[in-house]
Every structure is written in structure tokens, then in C-alpha cells.
C-alpha positions as a printed Julia matrix, in Angstrom:
199×3 Matrix{Float64}:
  63.54  -34.3    45.74
  61.61  -35.97   48.53
  58.35  -36.06   46.52
  56.74  -39.41   46.17
  56.21  -41.06   42.82
  52.43  -40.9    43.18
  52.48  -37.08   43.27
  54.75  -36.93   40.22
  52.39  -39.22   38.36
  49.42  -36.98   39.22
  51.35  -33.89   38.08
  52.25  -35.45   34.75
  48.76  -36.88   34.19
  46.94  -33.56   34.51
  48.19  -32.12   31.16
  46.81  -35.17   29.37
  43.33  -34.35   30.67
  43.53  -30.69   29.62
  44.93  -31.64   26.23
  41.95  -33.88   25.65
  39.41  -31.15   26.55
  39.36  -29.33   23.21
  38.25  -32.55   21.48
  35.02  -32.66   23.5
  31.73  -31.99   21.7
  30.47  -28.36   21.85
  27.42  -27.52   23.91
  24.51  -26.95   21.48
  23.25  -24.06   23.64
  26.56  -22.21   23.23
  26.45  -18.97   21.18
  27.96  -20.61   18.09
  25.31  -23.31   18.19
  22.58  -20.84   17.09
  20.88  -21.41   13.72
  21.98  -19.32   10.77
  19.78  -16.18   10.44
  17.34  -15.91    7.55
  18.54  -14.14    4.43
  15.95  -11.35    4.81
  17.04  -10.71    8.42
  20.7   -10.68    7.43
  20.01   -8.28    4.54
  18.06   -5.89    6.76
  20.91   -5.92    9.29
  23.39   -5.22    6.5
  21.29   -2.31    5.3
  21.2    -0.74    8.75
  24.97   -0.87    9.07
  25.58    0.19    5.46
  28.16    2.89    5.04
  27.27    6.41    4.05
  27.62    7.1     0.31
  31.16    7.95   -0.69
  30.22   10.7    -3.15
  27.31   12.64   -4.56
  26.81   10.26   -7.5
  26.45    7.26   -5.21
  24.05    9.19   -2.94
  21.87   10.12   -5.94
  21.86    6.5    -7.14
  20.83    5.3    -3.69
  18.02    7.87   -3.55
  16.78    6.77   -6.98
  16.75    3.12   -5.89
  14.88    3.95   -2.69
  12.35    6.05   -4.61
  11.88    3.25   -7.15
  11.27    0.64   -4.44
   8.85    3.0    -2.63
   6.91    3.55   -5.86
   6.76   -0.21   -6.48
   5.39   -0.75   -2.95
   2.85    2.01   -3.54
   1.68    0.45   -6.83
   1.21   -2.9    -5.12
  -0.7    -1.2    -2.3
  -2.98    0.62   -4.77
  -3.71   -2.7    -6.49
  -4.2    -4.71   -3.3
  -5.43   -2.09   -0.81
  -2.54   -2.46    1.66
  -3.06    0.49    4.01
   0.61    0.77    5.07
   1.99    1.85    1.68
  -0.92    3.87    0.26
  -0.36    7.54   -0.65
  -1.28   10.06    2.07
  -4.5    11.1     0.29
  -5.83    7.5     0.39
  -4.84    6.58    3.95
  -7.15    6.29    6.93
 -10.43    4.67    7.89
 -12.47    7.7     6.7
 -11.04    7.58    3.17
 -11.43    3.8     3.03
 -15.1     4.12    4.0
 -15.62    6.82    1.35
 -14.07    4.55   -1.3
 -16.18    1.58   -0.26
 -19.3     3.78   -0.16
 -18.75    4.84   -3.79
 -17.71    1.38   -5.01
 -20.79   -0.3    -3.55
 -23.17    1.86   -5.65
 -23.93    2.71   -9.25
 -23.48    6.39  -10.07
 -24.24    8.46  -13.17
 -20.84   10.16  -13.07
 -18.92    6.92  -13.73
 -20.48    6.8   -17.23
 -19.44   10.38  -17.97
 -16.48    9.53  -20.21
 -18.27    6.98  -22.46
 -21.29    9.29  -22.76
 -19.03   12.28  -23.52
 -17.36   10.35  -26.36
 -20.76    9.35  -27.79
 -22.09   12.93  -27.56
 -18.92   14.25  -29.23
 -19.37   11.83  -32.14
 -23.03   12.89  -32.55
 -22.06   16.58  -32.5
 -19.6    16.01  -35.37
 -22.3    14.6   -37.65
 -23.41   16.86  -40.53
 -27.08   16.53  -39.62
 -28.45   19.52  -37.67
 -30.98   17.3   -35.93
 -28.23   15.03  -34.53
 -26.32   18.09  -33.33
 -29.4    19.29  -31.44
 -29.87   15.82  -29.94
 -26.23   15.77  -28.81
 -26.65   19.17  -27.15
 -29.79   18.03  -25.3
 -28.03   14.81  -24.26
 -25.08   16.82  -22.97
 -27.34   19.02  -20.82
 -29.27   15.98  -19.56
 -26.08   14.13  -18.56
 -24.66   17.15  -16.72
 -27.93   17.73  -14.8
 -28.16   14.04  -13.85
 -24.52   14.0   -12.65
 -25.07   17.13  -10.53
 -28.26   15.75   -8.93
 -26.69   12.34   -8.28
 -23.52   13.89   -6.84
 -25.46   16.2    -4.49
 -27.5    13.26   -3.18
 -24.41   11.1    -2.77
 -22.58   13.91   -0.96
 -25.38   14.46    1.55
 -25.79   10.72    2.27
 -22.05   10.15    2.59
 -21.63   13.15    4.93
 -24.44   11.85    7.15
 -22.97    8.32    7.29
 -19.47    9.66    7.98
 -20.76   11.71   10.91
 -22.51    8.64   12.32
 -19.61    6.22   11.74
 -16.64    8.5    12.6
 -17.85   11.19   15.03
 -14.41   12.04   16.45
 -12.2    11.72   13.35
 -11.39   14.53   10.89
 -13.51   14.2     7.75
 -12.27   17.17    5.77
 -12.05   16.47    2.02
 -13.62   12.98    2.25
 -16.77   13.92    0.31
 -14.8    15.62   -2.48
 -12.5    12.59   -2.57
 -15.52   10.29   -3.0
 -17.09   12.48   -5.71
 -13.84   12.5    -7.7
 -13.83    8.7    -7.48
 -17.33    8.52   -9.01
 -15.98   10.16  -12.19
 -13.76    7.12  -12.87
 -14.87    3.85  -14.38
 -14.94    1.14  -11.72
 -12.16   -0.92  -13.31
  -9.91    2.17  -13.6
 -10.2     3.23   -9.94
  -7.16    3.25   -7.68
  -6.96    1.91   -5.02
  -8.86   -1.01   -6.54
 -12.43   -1.52   -5.27
 -12.58   -3.86   -2.28
 -16.38   -4.29   -2.13
 -18.91   -5.61   -4.62
 -21.83   -3.57   -5.89
 -24.73   -3.71   -3.46
 -22.48   -4.74   -0.58
 -22.62   -2.57    2.53
 -19.3    -0.81    3.28
């Protein structure tokens, strides 16, 4: 009743200021001013919060999809040598060294399959002389493979002991010898070194 006009004017003017506040520009540092996340990040977040499968059929389908994607990653790793997705038998620095050791050399055993096919063809010929030659060739190839494999095994074991004194090396030599039996282009994981290159 006894208030002055100036106070009334201040009281009525304050709502106008507050009403105008929502029209102000938003602070770019505010939480909503963040950039939109990448699609891959958003998908990974969605996968983590994905619901459990509703029934057995959906669970089996999800397992099949996961297995399929794991196999695809493994195939890519075998082709490219990505250590993270290799099978357990191929993982580790020892196995990688054994692979590189074999791939950097020529070995008699890698020609076993082509020679075996040639010897088989000779043994099927009607001529007795060719059959005898095929038998001698077969014995010669086997002896050469055994000698070459024994030498490779001893050298590889020595180099593994020198290079990896504290790491387990069990099965690495057998793993390398099995790799020598494959043609170079058929080996998995794919060779990462050239012939003559030091591993």
C-alpha cells in the first residue's frame, strides 16, 4: 500500500528478464554440446548393454554369429599374420620365430607332395624298370627328408635356446617340421619373410 512506484516497477520487470533467459545461446561446453559419438563406438556400447537372449533359439543364433565372426577374424589373421586373432597353436614369439626360420630356407620336405605324385605315376607304368626307378626315388626322397629334418631340428633348437632362454619352447621344433611339409604358398599363417632373409 505504501510501496513506491519504483519498487513496483522493479518487481514487474524481473519476470521479463527471466522469461528472456531461455532464448539465450547454449554454452558449447555444456554436456549436450558434445559431438555425436562414432558409429563403431555407439555399436560397441549397444552390444555391451544388449539384453540376454529371450529363448534357446535366439541364444543358439547369437552363438553361431559370434563363432562365425571369430572364424572370419581368424582367417584374416592367418592371411595377414595378426598375432591377436591367431589360433592358440600359432601364437607367441617362439612359434613366430619357428615359422620365420622355416620360411626363410629351402627344405626337401616342402617338395614331398609333388615328388610323391611323380613317383606314384612312375610306379603305375607297365615297365618294370620304371617301377624300380620309382622305388629307388621313393627311398632317396625319404632319406633326404629325414636328414634335412634332423639338421633343421638341431639348428632350430640351438637358435631357440639362444634367442628365447626363459620362454617355454615345447613343441616348437615339431611345429616347424610340420610346416616344412607344406608348399610355401599353402602355408598358414602366410610367410612373413623372404627366402634367404634372417628371421
